[in-house]
CSV table of C-alpha atoms in Angstrom, one decimal:
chain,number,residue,atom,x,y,z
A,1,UNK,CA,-91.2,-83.6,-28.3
A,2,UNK,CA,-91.8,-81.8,-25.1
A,3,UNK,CA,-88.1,-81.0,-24.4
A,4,UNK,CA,-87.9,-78.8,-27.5
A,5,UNK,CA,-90.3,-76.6,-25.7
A,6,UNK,CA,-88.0,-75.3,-23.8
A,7,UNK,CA,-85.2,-72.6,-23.8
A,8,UNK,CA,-82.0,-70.7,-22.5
A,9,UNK,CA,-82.2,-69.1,-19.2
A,10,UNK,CA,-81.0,-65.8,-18.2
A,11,UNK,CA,-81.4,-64.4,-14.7
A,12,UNK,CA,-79.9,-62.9,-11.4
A,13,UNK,CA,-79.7,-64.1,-8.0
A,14,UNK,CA,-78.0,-61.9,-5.2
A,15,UNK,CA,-75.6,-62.9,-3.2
A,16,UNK,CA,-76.2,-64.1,0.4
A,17,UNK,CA,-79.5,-65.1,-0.9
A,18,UNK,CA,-80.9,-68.2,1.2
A,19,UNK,CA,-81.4,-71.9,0.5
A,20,UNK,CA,-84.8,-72.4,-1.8
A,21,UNK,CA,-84.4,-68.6,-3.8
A,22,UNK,CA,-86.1,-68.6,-6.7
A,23,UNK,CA,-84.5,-68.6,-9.6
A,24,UNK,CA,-86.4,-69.5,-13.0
A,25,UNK,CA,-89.1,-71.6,-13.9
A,26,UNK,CA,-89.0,-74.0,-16.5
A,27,UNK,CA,-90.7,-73.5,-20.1
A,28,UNK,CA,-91.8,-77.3,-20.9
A,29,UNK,CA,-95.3,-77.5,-19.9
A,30,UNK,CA,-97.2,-80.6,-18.5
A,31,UNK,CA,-98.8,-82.8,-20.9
A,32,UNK,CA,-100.4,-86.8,-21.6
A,33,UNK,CA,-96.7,-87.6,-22.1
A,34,UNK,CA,-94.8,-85.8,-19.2
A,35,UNK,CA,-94.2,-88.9,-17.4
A,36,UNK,CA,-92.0,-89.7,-20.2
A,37,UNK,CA,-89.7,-86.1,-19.3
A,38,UNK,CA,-86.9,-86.2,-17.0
A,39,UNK,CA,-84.7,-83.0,-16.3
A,40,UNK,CA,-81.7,-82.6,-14.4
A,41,UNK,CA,-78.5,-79.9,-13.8
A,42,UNK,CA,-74.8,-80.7,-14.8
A,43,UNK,CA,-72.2,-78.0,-15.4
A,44,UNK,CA,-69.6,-76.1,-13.8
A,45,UNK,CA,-72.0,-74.5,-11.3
A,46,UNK,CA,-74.6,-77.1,-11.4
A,47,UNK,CA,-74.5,-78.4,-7.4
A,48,UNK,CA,-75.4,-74.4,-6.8
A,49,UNK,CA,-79.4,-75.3,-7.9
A,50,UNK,CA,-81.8,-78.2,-7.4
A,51,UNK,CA,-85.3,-78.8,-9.2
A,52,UNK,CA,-88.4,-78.5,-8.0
A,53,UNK,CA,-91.0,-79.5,-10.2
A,54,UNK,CA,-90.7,-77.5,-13.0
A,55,UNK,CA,-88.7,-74.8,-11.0
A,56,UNK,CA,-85.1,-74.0,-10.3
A,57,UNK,CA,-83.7,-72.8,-7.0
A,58,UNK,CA,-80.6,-71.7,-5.0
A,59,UNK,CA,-79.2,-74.5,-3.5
A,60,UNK,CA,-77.3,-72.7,-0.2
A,61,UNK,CA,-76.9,-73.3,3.4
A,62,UNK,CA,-75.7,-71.8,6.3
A,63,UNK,CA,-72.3,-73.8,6.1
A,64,UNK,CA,-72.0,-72.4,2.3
A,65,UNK,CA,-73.2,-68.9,1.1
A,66,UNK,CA,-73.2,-67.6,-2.2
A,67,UNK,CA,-70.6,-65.0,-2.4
A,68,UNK,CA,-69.9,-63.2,-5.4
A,69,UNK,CA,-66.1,-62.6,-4.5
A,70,UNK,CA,-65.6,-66.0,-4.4
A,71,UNK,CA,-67.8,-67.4,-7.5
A,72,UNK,CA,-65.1,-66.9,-11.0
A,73,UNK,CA,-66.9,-64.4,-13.4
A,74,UNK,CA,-69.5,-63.7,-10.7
A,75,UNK,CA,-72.0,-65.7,-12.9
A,76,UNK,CA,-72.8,-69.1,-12.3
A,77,UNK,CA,-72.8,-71.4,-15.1
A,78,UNK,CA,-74.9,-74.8,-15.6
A,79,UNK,CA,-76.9,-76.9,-18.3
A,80,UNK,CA,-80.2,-77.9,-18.0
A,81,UNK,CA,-80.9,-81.6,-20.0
A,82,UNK,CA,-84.5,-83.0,-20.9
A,83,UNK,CA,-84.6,-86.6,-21.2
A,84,UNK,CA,-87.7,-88.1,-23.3
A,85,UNK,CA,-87.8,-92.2,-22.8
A,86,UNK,CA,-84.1,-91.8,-21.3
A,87,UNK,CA,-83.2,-90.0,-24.5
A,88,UNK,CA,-81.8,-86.2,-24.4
A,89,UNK,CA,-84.3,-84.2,-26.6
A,90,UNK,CA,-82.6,-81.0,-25.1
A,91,UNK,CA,-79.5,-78.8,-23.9
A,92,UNK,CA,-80.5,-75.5,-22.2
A,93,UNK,CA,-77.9,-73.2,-21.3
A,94,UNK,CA,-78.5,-71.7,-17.1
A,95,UNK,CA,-76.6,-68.3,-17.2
A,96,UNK,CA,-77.3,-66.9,-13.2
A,97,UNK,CA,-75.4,-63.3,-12.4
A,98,UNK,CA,-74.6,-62.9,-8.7
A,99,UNK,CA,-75.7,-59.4,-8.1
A,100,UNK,CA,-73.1,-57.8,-6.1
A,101,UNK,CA,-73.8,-56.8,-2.0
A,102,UNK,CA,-71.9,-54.5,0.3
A,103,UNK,CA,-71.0,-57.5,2.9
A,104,UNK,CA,-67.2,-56.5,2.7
A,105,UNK,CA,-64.7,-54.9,5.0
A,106,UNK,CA,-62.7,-53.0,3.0
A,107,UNK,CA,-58.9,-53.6,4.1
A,108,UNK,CA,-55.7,-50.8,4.3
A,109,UNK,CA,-52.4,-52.0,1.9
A,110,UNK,CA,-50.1,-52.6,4.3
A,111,UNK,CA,-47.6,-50.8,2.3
A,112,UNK,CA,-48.9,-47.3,3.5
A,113,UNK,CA,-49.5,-47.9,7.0
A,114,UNK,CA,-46.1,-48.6,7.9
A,115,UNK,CA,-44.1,-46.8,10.0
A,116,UNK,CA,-42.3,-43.4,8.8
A,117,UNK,CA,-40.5,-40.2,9.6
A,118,UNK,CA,-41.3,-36.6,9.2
A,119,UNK,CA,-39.2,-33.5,9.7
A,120,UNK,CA,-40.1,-31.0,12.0
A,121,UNK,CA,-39.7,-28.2,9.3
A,122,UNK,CA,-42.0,-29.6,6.7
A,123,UNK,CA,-44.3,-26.8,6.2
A,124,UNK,CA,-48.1,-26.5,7.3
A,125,UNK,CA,-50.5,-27.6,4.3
A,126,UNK,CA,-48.5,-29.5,2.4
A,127,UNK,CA,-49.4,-33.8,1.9
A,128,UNK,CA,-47.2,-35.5,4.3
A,129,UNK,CA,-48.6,-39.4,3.6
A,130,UNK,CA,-51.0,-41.3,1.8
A,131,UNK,CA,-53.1,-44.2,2.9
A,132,UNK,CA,-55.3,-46.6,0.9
A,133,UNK,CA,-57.9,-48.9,1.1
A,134,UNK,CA,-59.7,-51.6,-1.0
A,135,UNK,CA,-63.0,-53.1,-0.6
A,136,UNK,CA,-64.0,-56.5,-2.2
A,137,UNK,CA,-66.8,-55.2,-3.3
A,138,UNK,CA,-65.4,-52.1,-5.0
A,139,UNK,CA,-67.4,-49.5,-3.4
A,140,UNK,CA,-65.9,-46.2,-3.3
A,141,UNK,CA,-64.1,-45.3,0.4
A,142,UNK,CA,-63.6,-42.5,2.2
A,143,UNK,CA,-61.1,-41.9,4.9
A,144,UNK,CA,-61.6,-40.3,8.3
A,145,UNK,CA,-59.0,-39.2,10.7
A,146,UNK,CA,-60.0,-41.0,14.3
A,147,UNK,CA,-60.2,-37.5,17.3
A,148,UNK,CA,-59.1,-39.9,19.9
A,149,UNK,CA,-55.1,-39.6,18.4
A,150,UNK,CA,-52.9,-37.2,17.6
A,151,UNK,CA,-55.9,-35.8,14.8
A,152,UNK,CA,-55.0,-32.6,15.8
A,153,UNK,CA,-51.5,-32.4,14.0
A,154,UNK,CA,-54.0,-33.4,10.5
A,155,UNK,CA,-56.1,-33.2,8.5
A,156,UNK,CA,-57.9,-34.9,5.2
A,157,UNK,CA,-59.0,-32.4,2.7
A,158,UNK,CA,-60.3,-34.8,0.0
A,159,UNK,CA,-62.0,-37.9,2.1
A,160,UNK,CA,-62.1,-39.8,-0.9
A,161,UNK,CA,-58.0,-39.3,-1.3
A,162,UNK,CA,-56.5,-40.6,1.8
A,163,UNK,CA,-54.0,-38.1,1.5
A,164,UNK,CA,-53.0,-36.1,4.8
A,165,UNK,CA,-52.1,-32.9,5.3
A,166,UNK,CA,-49.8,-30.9,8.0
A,167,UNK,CA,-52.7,-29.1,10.1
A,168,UNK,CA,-50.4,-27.4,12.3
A,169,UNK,CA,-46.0,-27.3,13.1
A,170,UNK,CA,-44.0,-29.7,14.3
A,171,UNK,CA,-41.8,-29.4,17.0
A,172,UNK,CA,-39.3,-32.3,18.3
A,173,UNK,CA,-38.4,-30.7,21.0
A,174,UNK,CA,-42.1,-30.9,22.7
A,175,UNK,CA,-43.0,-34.6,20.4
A,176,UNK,CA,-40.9,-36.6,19.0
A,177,UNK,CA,-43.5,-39.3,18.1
A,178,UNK,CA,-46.9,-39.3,17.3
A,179,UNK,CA,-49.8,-41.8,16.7
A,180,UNK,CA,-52.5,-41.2,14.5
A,181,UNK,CA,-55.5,-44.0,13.9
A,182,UNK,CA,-57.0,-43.8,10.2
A,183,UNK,CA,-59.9,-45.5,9.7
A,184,UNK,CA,-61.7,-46.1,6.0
A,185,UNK,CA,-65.3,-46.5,5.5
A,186,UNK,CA,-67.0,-47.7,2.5
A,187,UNK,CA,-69.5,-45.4,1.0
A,188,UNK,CA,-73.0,-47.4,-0.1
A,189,UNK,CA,-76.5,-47.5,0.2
A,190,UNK,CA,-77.2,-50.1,2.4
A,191,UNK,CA,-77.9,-49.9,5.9
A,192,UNK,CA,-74.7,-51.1,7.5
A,193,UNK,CA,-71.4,-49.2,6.5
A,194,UNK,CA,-68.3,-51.2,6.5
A,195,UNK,CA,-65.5,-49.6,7.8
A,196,UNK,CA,-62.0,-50.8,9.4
A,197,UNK,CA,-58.9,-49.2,11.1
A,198,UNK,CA,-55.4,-48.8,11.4
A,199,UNK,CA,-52.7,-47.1,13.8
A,200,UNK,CA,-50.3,-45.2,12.3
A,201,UNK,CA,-47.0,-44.7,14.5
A,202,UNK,CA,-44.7,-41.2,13.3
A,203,UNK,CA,-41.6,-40.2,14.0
A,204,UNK,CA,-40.4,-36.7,13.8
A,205,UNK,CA,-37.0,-36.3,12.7
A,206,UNK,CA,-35.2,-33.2,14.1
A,207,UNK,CA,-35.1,-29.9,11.9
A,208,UNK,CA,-31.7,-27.3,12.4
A,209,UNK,CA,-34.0,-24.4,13.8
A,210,UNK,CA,-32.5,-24.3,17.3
A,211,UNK,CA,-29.7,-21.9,18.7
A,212,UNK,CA,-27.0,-23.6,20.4
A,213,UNK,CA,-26.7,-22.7,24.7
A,214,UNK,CA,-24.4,-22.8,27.1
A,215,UNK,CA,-24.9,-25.3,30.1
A,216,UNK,CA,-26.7,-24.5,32.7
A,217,UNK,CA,-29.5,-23.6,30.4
A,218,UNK,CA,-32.3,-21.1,32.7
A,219,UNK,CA,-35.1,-20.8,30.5
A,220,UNK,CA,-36.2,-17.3,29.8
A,221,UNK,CA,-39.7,-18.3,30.6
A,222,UNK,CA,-41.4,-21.6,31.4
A,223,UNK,CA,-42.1,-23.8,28.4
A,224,UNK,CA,-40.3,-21.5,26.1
A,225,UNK,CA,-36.8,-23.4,24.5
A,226,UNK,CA,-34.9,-20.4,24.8
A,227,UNK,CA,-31.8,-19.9,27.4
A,228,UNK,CA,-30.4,-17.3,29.3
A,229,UNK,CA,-26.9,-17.8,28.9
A,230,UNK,CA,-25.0,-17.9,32.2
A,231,UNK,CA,-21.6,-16.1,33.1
A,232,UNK,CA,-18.9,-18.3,33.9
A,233,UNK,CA,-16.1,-17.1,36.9
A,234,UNK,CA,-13.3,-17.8,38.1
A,235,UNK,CA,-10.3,-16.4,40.4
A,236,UNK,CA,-6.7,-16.5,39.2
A,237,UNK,CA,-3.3,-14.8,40.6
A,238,UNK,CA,-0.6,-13.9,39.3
A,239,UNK,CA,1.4,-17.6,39.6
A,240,UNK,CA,-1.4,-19.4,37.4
A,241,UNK,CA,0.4,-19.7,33.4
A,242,UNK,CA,-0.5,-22.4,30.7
A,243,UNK,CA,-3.0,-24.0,33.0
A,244,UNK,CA,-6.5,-24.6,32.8
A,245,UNK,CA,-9.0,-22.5,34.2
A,246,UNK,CA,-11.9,-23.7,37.0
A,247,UNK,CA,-15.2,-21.9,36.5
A,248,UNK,CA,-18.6,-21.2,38.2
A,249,UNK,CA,-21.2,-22.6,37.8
A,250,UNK,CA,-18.7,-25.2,35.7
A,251,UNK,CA,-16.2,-25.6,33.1
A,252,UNK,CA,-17.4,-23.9,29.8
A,253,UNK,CA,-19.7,-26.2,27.6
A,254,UNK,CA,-22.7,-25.8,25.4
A,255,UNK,CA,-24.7,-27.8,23.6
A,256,UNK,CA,-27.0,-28.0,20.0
A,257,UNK,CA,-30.5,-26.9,20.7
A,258,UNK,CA,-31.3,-29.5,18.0
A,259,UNK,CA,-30.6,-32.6,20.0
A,260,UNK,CA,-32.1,-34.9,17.3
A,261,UNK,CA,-28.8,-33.4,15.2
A,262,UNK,CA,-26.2,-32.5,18.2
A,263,UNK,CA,-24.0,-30.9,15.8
A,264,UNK,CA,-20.1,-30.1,16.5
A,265,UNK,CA,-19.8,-26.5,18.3
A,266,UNK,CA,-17.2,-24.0,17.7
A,267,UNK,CA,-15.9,-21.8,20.9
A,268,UNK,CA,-14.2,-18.6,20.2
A,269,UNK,CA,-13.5,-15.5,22.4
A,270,UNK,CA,-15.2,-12.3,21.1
A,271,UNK,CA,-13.8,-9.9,23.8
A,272,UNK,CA,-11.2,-7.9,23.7
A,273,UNK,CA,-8.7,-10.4,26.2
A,274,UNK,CA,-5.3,-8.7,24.9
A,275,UNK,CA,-4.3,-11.9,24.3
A,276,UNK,CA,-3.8,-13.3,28.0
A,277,UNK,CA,-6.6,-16.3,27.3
A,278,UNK,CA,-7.1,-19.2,24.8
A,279,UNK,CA,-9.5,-21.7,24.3
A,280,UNK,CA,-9.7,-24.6,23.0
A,281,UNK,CA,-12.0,-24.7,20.1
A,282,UNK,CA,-13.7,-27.8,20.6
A,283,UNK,CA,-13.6,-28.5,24.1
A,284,UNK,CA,-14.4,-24.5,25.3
A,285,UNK,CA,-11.5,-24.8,27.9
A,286,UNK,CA,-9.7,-21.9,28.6
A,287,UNK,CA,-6.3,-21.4,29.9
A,288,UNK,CA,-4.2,-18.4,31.1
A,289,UNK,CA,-0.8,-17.5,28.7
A,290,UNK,CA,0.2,-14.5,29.8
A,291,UNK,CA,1.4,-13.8,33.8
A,292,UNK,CA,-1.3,-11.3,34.9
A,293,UNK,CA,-1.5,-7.5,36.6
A,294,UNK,CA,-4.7,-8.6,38.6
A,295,UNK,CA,-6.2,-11.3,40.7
A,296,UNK,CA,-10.1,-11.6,39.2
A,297,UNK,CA,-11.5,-12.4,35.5
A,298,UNK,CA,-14.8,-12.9,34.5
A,299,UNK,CA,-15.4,-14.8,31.1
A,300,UNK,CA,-18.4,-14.5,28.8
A,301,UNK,CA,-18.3,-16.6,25.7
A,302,UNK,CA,-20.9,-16.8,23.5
A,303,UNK,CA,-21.6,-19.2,20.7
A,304,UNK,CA,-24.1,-18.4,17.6
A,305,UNK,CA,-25.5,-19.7,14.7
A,306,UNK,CA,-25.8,-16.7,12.0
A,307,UNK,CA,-29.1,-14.9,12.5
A,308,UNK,CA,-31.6,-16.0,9.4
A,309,UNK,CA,-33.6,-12.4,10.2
A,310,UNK,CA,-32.7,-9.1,11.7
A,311,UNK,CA,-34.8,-7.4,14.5
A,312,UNK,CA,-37.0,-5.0,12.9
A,313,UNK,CA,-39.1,-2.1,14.0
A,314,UNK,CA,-42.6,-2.1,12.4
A,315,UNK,CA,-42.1,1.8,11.4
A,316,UNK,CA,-39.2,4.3,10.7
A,317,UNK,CA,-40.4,7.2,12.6
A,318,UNK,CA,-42.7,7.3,16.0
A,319,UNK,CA,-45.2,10.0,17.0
A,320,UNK,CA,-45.4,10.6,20.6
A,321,UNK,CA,-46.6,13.6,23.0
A,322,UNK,CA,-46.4,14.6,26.5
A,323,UNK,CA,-48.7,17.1,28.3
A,324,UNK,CA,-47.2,19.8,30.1
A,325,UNK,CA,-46.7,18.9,34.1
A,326,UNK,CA,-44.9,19.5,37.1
A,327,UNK,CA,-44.3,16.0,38.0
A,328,UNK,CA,-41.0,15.2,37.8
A,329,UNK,CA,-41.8,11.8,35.2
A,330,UNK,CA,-44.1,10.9,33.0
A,331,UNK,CA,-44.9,8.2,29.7
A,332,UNK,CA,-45.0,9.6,26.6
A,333,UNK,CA,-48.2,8.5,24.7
A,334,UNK,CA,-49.1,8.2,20.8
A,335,UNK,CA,-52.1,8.7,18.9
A,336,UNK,CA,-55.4,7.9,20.8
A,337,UNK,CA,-53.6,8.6,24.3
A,338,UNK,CA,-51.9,4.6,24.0
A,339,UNK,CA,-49.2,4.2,25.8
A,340,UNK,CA,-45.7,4.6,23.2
A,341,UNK,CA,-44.1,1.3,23.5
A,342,UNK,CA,-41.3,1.1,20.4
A,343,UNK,CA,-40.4,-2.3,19.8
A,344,UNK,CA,-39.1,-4.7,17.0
A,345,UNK,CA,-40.0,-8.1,16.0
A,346,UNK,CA,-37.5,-10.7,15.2
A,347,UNK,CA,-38.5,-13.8,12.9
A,348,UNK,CA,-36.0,-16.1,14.7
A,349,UNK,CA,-38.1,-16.0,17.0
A,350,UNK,CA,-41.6,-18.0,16.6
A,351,UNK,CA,-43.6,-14.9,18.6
A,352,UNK,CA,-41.7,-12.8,17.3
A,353,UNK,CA,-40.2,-11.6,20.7
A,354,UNK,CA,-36.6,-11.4,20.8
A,355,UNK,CA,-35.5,-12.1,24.9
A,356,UNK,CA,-32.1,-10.6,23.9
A,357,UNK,CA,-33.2,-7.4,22.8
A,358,UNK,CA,-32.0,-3.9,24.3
A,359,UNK,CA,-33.5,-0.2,23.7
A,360,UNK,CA,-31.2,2.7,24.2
A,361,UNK,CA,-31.5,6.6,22.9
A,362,UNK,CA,-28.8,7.9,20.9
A,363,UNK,CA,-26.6,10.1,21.5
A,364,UNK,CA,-28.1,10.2,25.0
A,365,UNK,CA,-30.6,13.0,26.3
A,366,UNK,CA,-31.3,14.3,29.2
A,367,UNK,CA,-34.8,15.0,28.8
A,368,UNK,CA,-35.9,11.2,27.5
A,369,UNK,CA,-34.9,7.7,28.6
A,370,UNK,CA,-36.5,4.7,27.1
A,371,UNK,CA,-37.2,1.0,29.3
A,372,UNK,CA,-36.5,-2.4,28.6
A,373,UNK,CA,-40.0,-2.7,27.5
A,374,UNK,CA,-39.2,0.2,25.0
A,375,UNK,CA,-41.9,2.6,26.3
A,376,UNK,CA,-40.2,6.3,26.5
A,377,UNK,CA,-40.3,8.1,29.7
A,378,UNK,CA,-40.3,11.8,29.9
A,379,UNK,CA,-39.0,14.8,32.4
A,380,UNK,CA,-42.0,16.2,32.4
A,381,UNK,CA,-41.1,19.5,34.7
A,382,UNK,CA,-38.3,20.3,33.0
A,383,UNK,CA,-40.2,20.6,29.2
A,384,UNK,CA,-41.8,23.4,28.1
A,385,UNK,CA,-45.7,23.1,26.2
A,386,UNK,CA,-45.1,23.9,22.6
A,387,UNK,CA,-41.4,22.2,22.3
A,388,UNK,CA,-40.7,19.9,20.0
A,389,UNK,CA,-37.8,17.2,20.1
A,390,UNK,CA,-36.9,14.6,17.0
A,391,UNK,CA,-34.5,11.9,19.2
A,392,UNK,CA,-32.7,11.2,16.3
A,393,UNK,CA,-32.2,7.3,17.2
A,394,UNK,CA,-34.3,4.8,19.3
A,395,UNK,CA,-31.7,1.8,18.7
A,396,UNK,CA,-32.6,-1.8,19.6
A,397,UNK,CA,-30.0,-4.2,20.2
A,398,UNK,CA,-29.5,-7.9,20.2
A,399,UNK,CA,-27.1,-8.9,22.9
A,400,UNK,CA,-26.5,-12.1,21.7
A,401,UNK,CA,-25.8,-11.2,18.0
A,402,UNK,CA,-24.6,-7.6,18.2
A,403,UNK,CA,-27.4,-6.8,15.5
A,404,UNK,CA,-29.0,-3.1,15.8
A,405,UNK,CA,-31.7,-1.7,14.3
A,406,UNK,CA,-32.8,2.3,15.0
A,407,UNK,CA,-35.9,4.6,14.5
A,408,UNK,CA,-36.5,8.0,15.4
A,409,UNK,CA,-39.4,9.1,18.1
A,410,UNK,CA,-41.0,12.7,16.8
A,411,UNK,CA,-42.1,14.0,20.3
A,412,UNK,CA,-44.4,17.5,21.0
A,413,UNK,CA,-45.4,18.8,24.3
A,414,UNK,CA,-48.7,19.4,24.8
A,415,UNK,CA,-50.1,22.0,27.2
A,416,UNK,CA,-51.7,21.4,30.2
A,417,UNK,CA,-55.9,20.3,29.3
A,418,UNK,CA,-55.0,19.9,25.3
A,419,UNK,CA,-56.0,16.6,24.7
A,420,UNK,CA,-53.7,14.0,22.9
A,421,UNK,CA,-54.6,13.8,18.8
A,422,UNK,CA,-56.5,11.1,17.9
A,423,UNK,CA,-54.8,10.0,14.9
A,424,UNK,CA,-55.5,9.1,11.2
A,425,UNK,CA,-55.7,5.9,9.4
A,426,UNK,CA,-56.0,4.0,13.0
A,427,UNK,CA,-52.3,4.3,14.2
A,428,UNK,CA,-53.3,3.6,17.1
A,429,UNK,CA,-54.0,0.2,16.2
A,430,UNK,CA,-49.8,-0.4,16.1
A,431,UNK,CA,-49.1,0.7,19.4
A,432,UNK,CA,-50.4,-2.1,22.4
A,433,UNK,CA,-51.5,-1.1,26.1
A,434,UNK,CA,-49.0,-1.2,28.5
A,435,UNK,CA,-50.6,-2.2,32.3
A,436,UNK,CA,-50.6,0.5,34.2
A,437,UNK,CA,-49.1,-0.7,37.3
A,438,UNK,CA,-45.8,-1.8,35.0
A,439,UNK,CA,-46.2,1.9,33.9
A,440,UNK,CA,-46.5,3.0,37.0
A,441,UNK,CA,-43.3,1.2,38.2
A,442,UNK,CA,-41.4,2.7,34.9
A,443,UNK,CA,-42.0,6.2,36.0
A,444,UNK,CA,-41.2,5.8,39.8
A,445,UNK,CA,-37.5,4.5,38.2
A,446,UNK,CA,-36.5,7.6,36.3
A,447,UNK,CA,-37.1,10.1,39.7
């Protein structure tokens, strides 16, 4: 018999192919008798071929594509039967693998593009979400972070990962939301690359790293969050007892720095009041209980969080000289003739700049007197080349906390012509110019 000529077929198609694809050929060959053979497709997949001759091909249109997502296995599955004298001879098993194409989006689970919070404190570096992808066609993906958002605030280490990291700090008080757009790309050979987006919407929760302030705040400098505490007044006489007290600019009131938190504030009096005032703890008014000796008060209440870090000078002792003159002021200067400027960082601070801060010598001297800036300023015509002077203590204080910190100031005085020592080990590296028109100004206010 003809039919037993042929056999199983095993092949691959892939997907997308069009209508008419070739898929096998057929292994009963033509003979006196092959008007006698009929063959014809059943099985599962059989309405995806049709016969040619002695040739099977894909039977696709435009209205139905092979896809291999959609096919079960990804292998179609059919029977070819040869009839002889409307008799089946034989059974031939059609085994066609849909070879697999990157014609897929790949999509985000929803599940990690929702919505979430962040605090401001969460430290730079660290993951702070994870987004992921699939792709029908299980190609790998890789994640990008879009530079039209907030991309700045992020950053993707490991594309492959879709974790984020914290590129640079938070701060609620300048955002308090940010929008980032992730997109996911699938990573193949072919010619088009698959990729689709998402918008991710953050919120940033409020961190306690914010002093508390009385109201009016007057910023110490535009766009830094830091207030000048104002000085309340007010004018009493002698018949005002057990009444509340009127103030300029207003009535005494401060709030959190941390207005995503607004916690409860504490007033107390720090000065010495002799016991003629009280306030109320919560509220911050103040009342008279006492009849008083004098017709003015001024009131100066301060409310702090404790200090996490003290101010502190970058050295315990400070070189300086001075050359010999017979002007009545001049700067003392350090190693490589740089200005002497003796100041102390504070880590409360995120410049390390503490507004609060005030320099003063101790005990006092005569000779010396040091700026707000903390560069020293010298007598000059009243020294003598050759002296030497240790001030024992440079002390910088923080008005706000009553923190102090001290260093000493070795000073020699050159004579005239000797030039200032360069210095070892680049000292002069710790000390920063000062411009010489604020120096200028600091000697003309010592004469």
């Amino acid at each position: 018999s003809l039919c037993r000529e042929g056999s199983d077929i095993f092949t691959s198609v892939r997907e997308n192919s069009p209508t008419g694809e070739f898929i096998s050929s057929i292994n009963i060959t033509a003979g006196p008798r092959a008007n006698t053979i009929r063959l014809c497709l059943s099985g599962r997949n059989a309405n995806w071929f049709y016969l040619e001759g002695r040739t099977i091909r894909l039977n696709s249109s435009v209205f139905r594509v092979l896809d291999r997502e959609q096919v079960e296995g990804s292998v179609l599955i059919a029977e070819l039967i040869c009839y002889e004298n409307d008799i089946i001879q034989g059974n031939y098993r059609i085994l066609v693998e849909i070879l697999n194409e990157n014609d897929n989006k790949p999509n985000f689970l929803l599940e990690t593009i929702q919505p979430f919070t962040i605090s401001e404190l969460t430290a730079v570096n660290s993951v702070v979400f994870t987004v992921k992808a699939v792709d029908a066609d299980g190609d790998m993906i890789s994640y990008i972070i879009d530079p039209s958002s907030d991309a700045e605030f992020f950053r993707i280490d490991l594309p492959n990962t879709g974790k984020v990291v914290l590129n640079k700090p938070l701060d609620y008080e300048t955002r308090t939301h940010l929008q980032l757009i992730m997109w996911a790309q699938v990573e193949s050979n072919t010619v088009d690359k698959f990729n689709t987006s998402a918008v991710l919407n953050i919120n940033i929760e409020d961190g306690d790293d914010q002093y508390p302030h009385f109201l009016p705040c007057t910023p110490v400098s535009p766009g830094v969050p830091v207030c000048m505490n104002p000085t309340y007044t007010t004018n009493i006489t002698q018949k005002h007892q057990d009444v509340g007290l009127d103030f300029s600019p207003g009535p005494i009131t401060a709030e959190d720095g941390d207005k995503g938190i607004n916690a409860p504030l504490t007033y107390t009096i720090l000065s010495d009041d002799q016991g003629r005032f009280t306030i109320n703890n919560t509220t911050g008014e103040i009342q008279v209980d006492d009849r008083l000796k004098y017709s003015v008060a001024s009131v100066l209440v301060r409310v702090l969080y404790e200090n996490a870090f003290p101010p502190a000078f970058n050295r315990t002792t400070y070189k300086g000289f001075i050359i010999q003159s017979s002007s009545p002021a001049s700067i003392v200067s350090t190693y490589g003739n740089q200005v002497l400027q003796v100041q102390v960082s504070d880590r409360d601070f995120p410049d390390g700049r503490n507004p609060n801060i005030h320099y003063l010598l101790h005990p006092p001297s005569e000779l010396y007197q040091v700026t707000k800036e903390g560069v020293l300023i010298a007598k000059t015509n009243q020294l003598r080349a050759f002296d030497r002077q240790i001030l024992q203590q440079v002390i910088a204080r923080d008005e706000e906390s009553g923190e102090e910190v001290s260093a000493s100031v070795d000073i020699e005085v050159l004579q005239r012509g000797q030039a200032v020592p360069s210095g070892a080990f680049k000292e002069q590296q710790l000390f920063g110019d000062v411009d010489s028109t604020l120096a200028g100004g600091i000697a003309v206010l010592i004469l």
